[in-house]
């Protein structure tokens, strides 16, 4: 009884207007675009048309004015389903005895009232839940049975009403259940897609963190080397200065230890530490040679004064170009690609563009979230990136990574730091992370170092 009270008695006459049809629904998409704005009111027009049909059925079978007036009742009940669906059912239900007694078209439902009550059941069932449809059918059957037993008519429309309404309500319930299931599947797919995007984003950030670990560890190792070598550059340094450099070196070594722990947190189970340093733009020619061997014709263009950039910037630029070319190989077979690198005063500009595919595109087994990783790398460096299709049918990726211009004093300090590392290798006492095996080498592209402090960055 609680279900009956909730379905048919709770706010039975509340104002619940029928919403318009969605323009993106399956039925609306079958119509021309100029007719879709008006097609949203099609269900309302159908309900009003059935109300008119119920009235005409009553007028056609009436013999005197009273029956014509009774024909208005089922029409009003049908029209009422547009604004107060449950109230329309109760109005049709409660007026059935009166129309049966005053009219002479059938017992307990004549042609007009039979059609009107059936339409009311269908519309209300479509606007509510299947449980409400079941309770309406039960009450309708009980009402017809009670009136048949009370009046004792030889002919009755109760069985016809019960059978026809049961079939109609069953069809409506099946459509509703299927529609709810499709809506639930759509919601689950949306949630799954959001979770997949979130997981992919976290994986990309973890990958970036692992790669930047080597970059940060390199700088911390250089700090440790400089701190140990600094006292040898000053003749008879005061004890306070020596202790300060010892503290700096100890803090740098402690930071390297914490970096190793952080890497252990973000490391995947199958992760293997790279044996080679993280790539920079100096290794870009090797990458382009590899993709050419894979069948992708690539052309590189460099504008501006080529200079050494922060290692994190060069690593991100290399990875962006690598992922863009990989996407071209997967999604545009037979196309040509161009890589443009612009060294400007405020940063580094990248443009990777490919033409339309000339061969069949095979389904890619990857997740297809390479763009997400590119955006994360650019956002990490406070840059900007766009990815869009070209007018010719290809794809274009542009990115700008801001870089602070290096001051002349900063360049001189960098050279002094490198000299400090060289002095430390010759003046080491055999203890500490940099003694005995410390070595600094410098080439035109990048600076590398080995030794125990350098090994910490790959631990």
Short mmCIF file of C-alpha atoms in Angstrom, two decimals:
data_model
loop_
_atom_site.label_atom_id
_atom_site.label_comp_id
_atom_site.label_asym_id
_atom_site.label_seq_id
_atom_site.Cartn_x
_atom_site.Cartn_y
_atom_site.Cartn_z
CA UNK A 1 0.00 0.00 0.00
CA UNK A 2 2.92 2.33 0.51
CA UNK A 3 3.75 1.94 -3.19
CA UNK A 4 0.15 2.81 -4.14
CA UNK A 5 0.22 5.86 -1.90
CA UNK A 6 3.53 7.03 -3.33
CA UNK A 7 2.50 6.42 -6.96
CA UNK A 8 -1.07 7.72 -7.09
CA UNK A 9 -1.83 9.70 -3.92
CA UNK A 10 1.33 11.70 -3.22
CA UNK A 11 0.85 15.09 -4.92
CA UNK A 12 -1.70 13.55 -7.28
CA UNK A 13 -2.87 16.89 -8.69
CA UNK A 14 0.54 18.55 -8.80
CA UNK A 15 1.32 20.68 -11.83
CA UNK A 16 3.67 18.64 -14.05
CA UNK A 17 3.65 19.97 -17.62
CA UNK A 18 4.81 17.61 -20.33
CA UNK A 19 8.29 18.68 -21.48
CA UNK A 20 8.92 19.32 -25.18
CA UNK A 21 10.63 16.69 -27.29
CA UNK A 22 14.42 16.84 -27.48
CA UNK A 23 15.67 18.21 -30.79
CA UNK A 24 18.55 15.73 -30.71
CA UNK A 25 16.33 12.71 -30.18
CA UNK A 26 16.11 9.83 -32.66
CA UNK A 27 12.68 10.86 -33.93
CA UNK A 28 13.61 14.52 -34.35
CA UNK A 29 16.74 13.66 -36.33
CA UNK A 30 14.58 12.06 -39.03
CA UNK A 31 12.96 15.41 -39.82
CA UNK A 32 14.45 18.31 -41.82
CA UNK A 33 16.34 20.83 -39.72
CA UNK A 34 13.85 23.63 -40.35
CA UNK A 35 11.02 21.47 -38.98
CA UNK A 36 12.82 20.32 -35.82
CA UNK A 37 12.01 23.42 -33.69
CA UNK A 38 8.30 22.83 -34.27
CA UNK A 39 8.55 19.06 -33.96
CA UNK A 40 9.36 19.35 -30.26
CA UNK A 41 5.64 19.92 -29.62
CA UNK A 42 4.56 16.85 -31.57
CA UNK A 43 3.65 14.78 -28.45
CA UNK A 44 1.42 17.58 -27.19
CA UNK A 45 -0.32 17.78 -30.57
CA UNK A 46 -0.90 14.01 -30.57
CA UNK A 47 -2.47 14.11 -27.09
CA UNK A 48 -4.77 16.99 -28.05
CA UNK A 49 -5.73 15.17 -31.26
CA UNK A 50 -6.75 12.08 -29.29
CA UNK A 51 -8.78 14.32 -26.98
CA UNK A 52 -10.68 15.64 -30.01
CA UNK A 53 -11.17 12.07 -31.27
CA UNK A 54 -12.62 11.03 -27.90
CA UNK A 55 -15.09 13.91 -28.06
CA UNK A 56 -16.09 13.09 -31.64
CA UNK A 57 -16.65 9.41 -30.73
CA UNK A 58 -19.03 10.48 -27.99
CA UNK A 59 -20.91 12.92 -30.20
CA UNK A 60 -21.23 10.39 -33.01
CA UNK A 61 -22.87 7.81 -30.72
CA UNK A 62 -25.12 10.17 -28.76
CA UNK A 63 -28.90 10.37 -29.13
CA UNK A 64 -29.69 13.37 -26.93
CA UNK A 65 -27.91 16.48 -25.59
CA UNK A 66 -26.96 14.88 -22.24
CA UNK A 67 -24.81 12.29 -23.97
CA UNK A 68 -23.14 15.03 -26.02
CA UNK A 69 -22.29 16.85 -22.80
CA UNK A 70 -20.91 13.61 -21.33
CA UNK A 71 -18.61 13.29 -24.36
CA UNK A 72 -16.70 16.33 -23.12
CA UNK A 73 -15.54 14.48 -19.96
CA UNK A 74 -13.14 11.96 -21.58
CA UNK A 75 -11.78 14.68 -23.87
CA UNK A 76 -11.00 16.89 -20.86
CA UNK A 77 -9.36 13.97 -19.04
CA UNK A 78 -7.11 13.25 -22.02
CA UNK A 79 -6.09 16.90 -22.37
CA UNK A 80 -5.46 17.10 -18.63
CA UNK A 81 -2.64 14.54 -18.92
CA UNK A 82 -0.48 17.30 -20.45
CA UNK A 83 -0.31 19.22 -17.15
CA UNK A 84 -1.57 16.99 -14.31
CA UNK A 85 -1.09 13.35 -15.37
CA UNK A 86 -2.00 11.53 -12.14
CA UNK A 87 -4.89 13.91 -11.53
CA UNK A 88 -6.18 13.14 -15.04
CA UNK A 89 -6.28 9.43 -14.17
CA UNK A 90 -8.28 10.07 -10.99
CA UNK A 91 -10.67 12.33 -12.89
CA UNK A 92 -11.26 9.66 -15.54
CA UNK A 93 -11.52 6.96 -12.86
CA UNK A 94 -14.02 8.81 -10.67
CA UNK A 95 -16.21 10.03 -13.55
CA UNK A 96 -16.59 6.53 -15.02
CA UNK A 97 -19.64 5.61 -12.85
CA UNK A 98 -21.38 8.90 -13.66
CA UNK A 99 -20.82 8.63 -17.41
CA UNK A 100 -21.93 4.99 -17.36
CA UNK A 101 -25.19 5.84 -15.56
CA UNK A 102 -26.06 9.01 -17.49
CA UNK A 103 -24.93 7.73 -20.86
CA UNK A 104 -26.29 4.85 -22.90
CA UNK A 105 -23.28 3.78 -24.99
CA UNK A 106 -22.00 0.83 -22.97
CA UNK A 107 -21.29 -0.44 -19.47
CA UNK A 108 -19.18 0.56 -17.64
CA UNK A 109 -17.31 2.23 -20.53
CA UNK A 110 -18.87 3.34 -23.78
CA UNK A 111 -16.95 3.99 -27.00
CA UNK A 112 -15.93 7.52 -26.01
CA UNK A 113 -15.11 6.80 -22.37
CA UNK A 114 -13.34 3.53 -23.27
CA UNK A 115 -11.06 5.32 -25.74
CA UNK A 116 -10.49 8.29 -23.42
CA UNK A 117 -9.65 6.18 -20.36
CA UNK A 118 -7.31 3.99 -22.40
CA UNK A 119 -5.45 7.04 -23.72
CA UNK A 120 -5.23 8.43 -20.18
CA UNK A 121 -3.69 5.17 -18.94
CA UNK A 122 -1.12 5.15 -21.75
CA UNK A 123 -0.08 8.80 -21.39
CA UNK A 124 0.15 8.66 -17.60
CA UNK A 125 2.14 5.42 -17.77
CA UNK A 126 4.54 7.00 -20.25
CA UNK A 127 5.05 10.01 -17.99
CA UNK A 128 5.46 8.07 -14.74
CA UNK A 129 7.01 4.76 -13.67
CA UNK A 130 5.99 1.18 -14.48
CA UNK A 131 4.78 0.71 -10.89
CA UNK A 132 2.27 3.52 -11.38
CA UNK A 133 1.00 1.82 -14.56
CA UNK A 134 0.50 -1.45 -12.67
CA UNK A 135 -1.51 0.22 -9.93
CA UNK A 136 -3.69 2.08 -12.45
CA UNK A 137 -4.47 -1.17 -14.27
CA UNK A 138 -5.39 -2.91 -11.00
CA UNK A 139 -7.71 -0.09 -9.93
CA UNK A 140 -9.33 0.03 -13.37
CA UNK A 141 -9.98 -3.71 -13.33
CA UNK A 142 -11.41 -3.54 -9.80
CA UNK A 143 -13.69 -0.65 -10.75
CA UNK A 144 -15.04 -2.47 -13.81
CA UNK A 145 -15.60 -5.69 -11.83
CA UNK A 146 -17.37 -3.83 -9.03
CA UNK A 147 -19.70 -2.00 -11.43
CA UNK A 148 -20.49 -5.23 -13.31
CA UNK A 149 -21.46 -6.99 -10.08
CA UNK A 150 -23.44 -3.99 -8.88
CA UNK A 151 -25.54 -3.42 -11.99
CA UNK A 152 -25.68 -6.93 -13.41
CA UNK A 153 -25.56 -5.91 -17.10
CA UNK A 154 -25.56 -8.71 -19.62
CA UNK A 155 -22.85 -7.06 -21.72
CA UNK A 156 -19.75 -5.51 -20.21
CA UNK A 157 -16.62 -3.81 -21.52
CA UNK A 158 -14.56 -4.64 -18.43
CA UNK A 159 -12.81 -7.64 -19.98
CA UNK A 160 -12.00 -5.68 -23.14
CA UNK A 161 -10.65 -2.79 -21.09
CA UNK A 162 -8.55 -5.13 -18.95
CA UNK A 163 -7.04 -6.98 -21.93
CA UNK A 164 -6.40 -3.96 -24.18
CA UNK A 165 -5.07 -1.77 -21.37
CA UNK A 166 -2.82 -4.58 -20.08
CA UNK A 167 -1.27 -5.00 -23.52
CA UNK A 168 -0.86 -1.24 -24.02
CA UNK A 169 0.63 -0.68 -20.57
CA UNK A 170 2.99 -3.62 -21.03
CA UNK A 171 4.32 -2.10 -24.25
CA UNK A 172 4.74 1.29 -22.58
CA UNK A 173 6.52 -0.30 -19.60
CA UNK A 174 8.90 -2.19 -21.89
CA UNK A 175 9.74 1.00 -23.78
CA UNK A 176 10.30 2.83 -20.50
CA UNK A 177 12.54 0.11 -19.09
CA UNK A 178 14.61 0.06 -22.26
CA UNK A 179 14.87 3.84 -22.28
CA UNK A 180 15.99 3.87 -18.65
CA UNK A 181 18.53 1.14 -19.39
CA UNK A 182 19.93 3.11 -22.33
CA UNK A 183 20.12 6.22 -20.16
CA UNK A 184 21.96 4.26 -17.47
CA UNK A 185 24.38 2.84 -20.01
CA UNK A 186 25.02 6.35 -21.34
CA UNK A 187 25.72 7.61 -17.84
CA UNK A 188 28.06 4.69 -17.14
CA UNK A 189 29.89 5.29 -20.41
CA UNK A 190 30.28 8.95 -19.56
CA UNK A 191 31.60 8.11 -16.09
CA UNK A 192 33.93 5.50 -17.58
CA UNK A 193 35.23 7.97 -20.15
CA UNK A 194 35.84 10.58 -17.44
CA UNK A 195 37.66 8.04 -15.27
CA UNK A 196 39.70 6.87 -18.25
CA UNK A 197 40.70 10.44 -19.09
CA UNK A 198 41.59 11.07 -15.46
CA UNK A 199 43.66 7.89 -15.27
CA UNK A 200 45.41 8.77 -18.51
CA UNK A 201 46.15 12.25 -17.19
CA UNK A 202 47.66 10.80 -14.01
CA UNK A 203 49.74 8.35 -16.03
CA UNK A 204 51.06 11.17 -18.21
CA UNK A 205 51.92 13.24 -15.16
CA UNK A 206 53.69 10.25 -13.61
CA UNK A 207 55.72 9.76 -16.77
CA UNK A 208 56.69 13.43 -16.80
CA UNK A 209 57.64 13.22 -13.11
CA UNK A 210 59.89 10.22 -13.76
CA UNK A 211 61.64 11.98 -16.61
CA UNK A 212 62.10 15.24 -14.71
CA UNK A 213 63.54 13.28 -11.80
CA UNK A 214 66.73 12.81 -13.84
CA UNK A 215 66.86 16.51 -14.67
CA UNK A 216 66.40 17.64 -11.07
CA UNK A 217 68.82 15.00 -9.79
CA UNK A 218 71.44 16.26 -12.23
CA UNK A 219 71.19 19.80 -10.90
CA UNK A 220 71.26 18.62 -7.29
CA UNK A 221 74.36 16.57 -8.03
CA UNK A 222 76.04 19.63 -9.49
CA UNK A 223 75.18 21.54 -6.30
CA UNK A 224 76.78 18.80 -4.21
CA UNK A 225 79.90 18.84 -6.39
CA UNK A 226 80.21 22.62 -6.20
CA UNK A 227 79.73 22.64 -2.44
CA UNK A 228 82.57 20.15 -1.96
CA UNK A 229 84.87 21.90 -4.45
CA UNK A 230 84.24 25.46 -3.24
CA UNK A 231 86.63 25.39 -0.22
CA UNK A 232 89.55 24.48 -2.51
CA UNK A 233 89.08 27.71 -4.45
CA UNK A 234 89.70 29.89 -1.39
CA UNK A 235 93.09 29.99 0.34
CA UNK A 236 92.75 29.36 4.06
CA UNK A 237 88.96 29.56 4.17
CA UNK A 238 87.47 30.36 7.60
CA UNK A 239 85.88 27.45 9.48
CA UNK A 240 82.44 29.05 9.20
CA UNK A 241 82.67 29.05 5.40
CA UNK A 242 83.84 25.43 5.31
CA UNK A 243 80.98 24.42 7.59
CA UNK A 244 78.50 26.29 5.39
CA UNK A 245 79.66 24.40 2.31
CA UNK A 246 79.51 21.11 4.23
CA UNK A 247 75.91 21.90 5.19
CA UNK A 248 75.03 22.75 1.59
CA UNK A 249 76.55 19.47 0.39
CA UNK A 250 74.75 17.43 3.06
CA UNK A 251 71.43 19.04 2.17
CA UNK A 252 71.99 18.34 -1.53
CA UNK A 253 72.77 14.69 -0.82
CA UNK A 254 69.67 14.47 1.41
CA UNK A 255 67.59 15.97 -1.38
CA UNK A 256 68.92 13.35 -3.79
CA UNK A 257 67.89 10.64 -1.33
CA UNK A 258 64.38 12.08 -1.13
CA UNK A 259 64.22 12.23 -4.92
CA UNK A 260 65.00 8.51 -5.05
CA UNK A 261 62.13 7.87 -2.65
CA UNK A 262 59.75 9.98 -4.72
CA UNK A 263 60.77 8.09 -7.83
CA UNK A 264 59.98 4.85 -6.00
CA UNK A 265 56.44 6.12 -5.40
CA UNK A 266 55.72 7.10 -9.00
CA UNK A 267 57.61 4.18 -10.55
CA UNK A 268 55.46 1.54 -12.23
CA UNK A 269 56.05 -2.14 -11.50
CA UNK A 270 57.64 -2.71 -14.89
CA UNK A 271 59.57 0.57 -14.90
CA UNK A 272 63.27 0.40 -15.61
CA UNK A 273 65.56 3.33 -14.98
CA UNK A 274 67.00 4.68 -18.25
CA UNK A 275 70.66 3.97 -18.84
CA UNK A 276 71.14 7.08 -21.00
CA UNK A 277 70.48 10.71 -20.06
CA UNK A 278 67.09 12.18 -20.92
CA UNK A 279 67.02 13.39 -24.56
CA UNK A 280 67.21 17.02 -25.62
CA UNK A 281 66.87 18.83 -28.91
CA UNK A 282 70.46 17.88 -29.69
CA UNK A 283 69.24 14.33 -30.33
CA UNK A 284 66.38 15.48 -32.60
CA UNK A 285 68.20 14.54 -35.81
CA UNK A 286 68.42 10.94 -34.61
CA UNK A 287 64.68 10.92 -33.92
CA UNK A 288 63.92 12.27 -37.39
CA UNK A 289 66.18 9.63 -38.93
CA UNK A 290 64.25 6.90 -37.11
CA UNK A 291 60.86 8.11 -38.32
CA UNK A 292 62.20 8.40 -41.87
CA UNK A 293 63.24 4.77 -41.69
CA UNK A 294 59.69 3.99 -40.56
CA UNK A 295 58.34 5.56 -43.77
CA UNK A 296 57.51 9.13 -42.69
CA UNK A 297 59.09 11.83 -44.81
CA UNK A 298 60.02 14.60 -42.38
CA UNK A 299 61.57 18.02 -42.89
CA UNK A 300 63.09 20.08 -40.10
CA UNK A 301 63.30 23.88 -40.10
CA UNK A 302 65.13 25.87 -37.42
CA UNK A 303 64.80 29.63 -37.14
CA UNK A 304 66.48 32.02 -34.73
CA UNK A 305 69.77 31.79 -32.87
CA UNK A 306 70.19 28.23 -31.63
CA UNK A 307 71.13 28.22 -27.96
CA UNK A 308 71.14 25.81 -25.06
CA UNK A 309 67.88 25.92 -23.10
CA UNK A 310 67.01 24.60 -19.65
CA UNK A 311 67.07 20.82 -19.70
CA UNK A 312 63.40 20.54 -18.70
CA UNK A 313 62.38 22.73 -21.65
CA UNK A 314 64.46 20.75 -24.13
CA UNK A 315 63.16 17.44 -22.77
CA UNK A 316 59.52 18.58 -23.08
CA UNK A 317 60.12 19.93 -26.60
CA UNK A 318 61.72 16.65 -27.65
CA UNK A 319 58.85 14.58 -26.23
CA UNK A 320 56.22 16.80 -27.90
CA UNK A 321 57.86 16.39 -31.29
CA UNK A 322 58.29 12.66 -30.70
CA UNK A 323 54.61 12.15 -29.80
CA UNK A 324 53.41 14.31 -32.70
CA UNK A 325 55.43 12.30 -35.21
CA UNK A 326 54.23 9.04 -33.65
CA UNK A 327 50.64 10.19 -34.07
CA UNK A 328 51.36 10.97 -37.72
CA UNK A 329 52.73 7.46 -38.27
CA UNK A 330 49.65 5.92 -36.66
CA UNK A 331 46.86 8.12 -38.01
CA UNK A 332 48.20 9.51 -41.31
CA UNK A 333 50.05 6.76 -43.20
CA UNK A 334 51.77 7.99 -46.31
CA UNK A 335 51.65 11.64 -45.26
CA UNK A 336 54.60 14.01 -44.98
CA UNK A 337 55.45 15.95 -41.83
CA UNK A 338 57.26 19.18 -41.07
CA UNK A 339 58.94 20.15 -37.82
CA UNK A 340 59.60 23.84 -37.19
CA UNK A 341 61.64 25.02 -34.20
CA UNK A 342 61.83 28.74 -33.50
CA UNK A 343 64.31 30.19 -31.02
CA UNK A 344 62.92 33.54 -30.00
CA UNK A 345 63.84 35.97 -27.25
CA UNK A 346 61.02 34.96 -24.93
CA UNK A 347 61.09 31.21 -25.37
CA UNK A 348 60.86 28.30 -27.79
CA UNK A 349 58.23 27.82 -30.48
CA UNK A 350 57.28 24.45 -31.96
CA UNK A 351 55.13 23.60 -34.96
CA UNK A 352 54.57 20.05 -36.16
CA UNK A 353 52.25 19.70 -39.14
CA UNK A 354 51.43 16.72 -41.33
CA UNK A 355 49.44 16.34 -44.53
CA UNK A 356 46.39 14.15 -45.12
CA UNK A 357 46.86 10.37 -45.16
CA UNK A 358 47.37 8.74 -48.55
CA UNK A 359 46.92 5.15 -47.41
CA UNK A 360 44.35 3.22 -45.37
CA UNK A 361 44.30 4.15 -41.68
CA UNK A 362 44.56 1.07 -39.49
CA UNK A 363 42.96 1.00 -36.02
CA UNK A 364 45.52 2.09 -33.45
CA UNK A 365 45.93 -0.17 -30.39
CA UNK A 366 46.91 2.79 -28.24
CA UNK A 367 44.62 4.79 -26.01
CA UNK A 368 44.96 7.85 -28.23
CA UNK A 369 45.73 10.26 -25.42
CA UNK A 370 49.06 11.60 -26.70
CA UNK A 371 47.62 15.11 -26.94
CA UNK A 372 46.92 14.97 -23.20
CA UNK A 373 50.59 14.34 -22.46
CA UNK A 374 51.65 17.20 -24.73
CA UNK A 375 49.29 19.62 -23.03
CA UNK A 376 50.53 18.55 -19.60
CA UNK A 377 54.14 19.15 -20.56
CA UNK A 378 53.36 22.59 -21.98
CA UNK A 379 51.15 23.55 -19.03
CA UNK A 380 53.90 22.48 -16.60
CA UNK A 381 56.18 25.09 -18.18
CA UNK A 382 53.44 27.79 -18.31
CA UNK A 383 53.27 27.57 -22.09
CA UNK A 384 50.45 27.45 -24.62
CA UNK A 385 49.50 24.78 -27.14
CA UNK A 386 46.96 24.23 -29.90
CA UNK A 387 46.07 21.05 -31.78
CA UNK A 388 43.69 21.17 -34.72
CA UNK A 389 43.05 19.85 -38.20
CA UNK A 390 44.25 21.79 -41.21
CA UNK A 391 42.23 22.89 -44.23
CA UNK A 392 44.01 20.27 -46.37
CA UNK A 393 42.90 17.42 -44.09
CA UNK A 394 46.09 17.09 -42.09
CA UNK A 395 46.87 17.93 -38.48
CA UNK A 396 48.83 20.74 -36.87
CA UNK A 397 50.28 21.08 -33.39
CA UNK A 398 51.76 24.36 -32.23
CA UNK A 399 53.32 25.08 -28.86
CA UNK A 400 55.17 27.93 -27.23
CA UNK A 401 57.29 27.35 -24.14
CA UNK A 402 58.44 30.53 -22.37
CA UNK A 403 62.09 30.68 -21.34
CA UNK A 404 63.65 33.43 -19.28
CA UNK A 405 66.65 34.93 -21.13
CA UNK A 406 69.94 34.09 -19.47
CA UNK A 407 71.89 37.04 -18.09
CA UNK A 408 75.62 37.38 -18.91
CA UNK A 409 76.41 37.01 -15.22
CA UNK A 410 74.46 33.75 -15.11
CA UNK A 411 76.51 32.39 -18.01
CA UNK A 412 79.75 33.28 -16.20
CA UNK A 413 78.48 31.55 -13.06
CA UNK A 414 77.66 28.42 -15.06
CA UNK A 415 81.23 28.32 -16.38
CA UNK A 416 82.60 28.73 -12.85
CA UNK A 417 80.42 25.88 -11.65
CA UNK A 418 81.80 23.60 -14.29
CA UNK A 419 85.33 24.56 -13.28
CA UNK A 420 84.42 23.86 -9.64
CA UNK A 421 83.40 20.36 -10.56
CA UNK A 422 86.71 19.79 -12.34
CA UNK A 423 88.67 21.05 -9.34
CA UNK A 424 86.67 18.80 -7.05
CA UNK A 425 87.66 15.76 -9.07
CA UNK A 426 91.34 16.54 -8.51
CA UNK A 427 91.12 17.71 -4.91
CA UNK A 428 88.76 15.10 -3.52
CA UNK A 429 89.89 13.26 -0.38
CA UNK A 430 88.24 9.93 -1.20
CA UNK A 431 85.16 10.37 0.99
CA UNK A 432 81.65 11.60 0.15
CA UNK A 433 79.51 11.14 -2.90
CA UNK A 434 81.76 13.04 -5.27
CA UNK A 435 85.26 12.01 -4.25
CA UNK A 436 87.58 9.80 -6.21
CA UNK A 437 85.42 9.37 -9.38
CA UNK A 438 83.93 12.80 -10.03
CA UNK A 439 84.22 13.96 -13.61
CA UNK A 440 82.70 16.81 -15.56
CA UNK A 441 82.71 16.95 -19.34
CA UNK A 442 81.30 19.69 -21.49
CA UNK A 443 80.40 19.56 -25.15
CA UNK A 444 78.56 22.11 -27.28
CA UNK A 445 75.22 20.45 -26.58
CA UNK A 446 75.01 19.57 -22.91
CA UNK A 447 76.96 18.90 -19.72
CA UNK A 448 77.20 15.45 -18.17
CA UNK A 449 78.85 14.18 -15.04
CA UNK A 450 79.58 10.84 -13.44
CA UNK A 451 80.39 9.82 -9.93
CA UNK A 452 78.41 8.81 -6.93
CA UNK A 453 76.41 12.03 -6.82
CA UNK A 454 75.64 11.66 -10.51
CA UNK A 455 74.62 8.06 -10.03
CA UNK A 456 71.97 9.21 -7.56
CA UNK A 457 69.95 10.78 -10.34
CA UNK A 458 69.47 7.36 -11.99
CA UNK A 459 68.90 5.43 -8.74
#
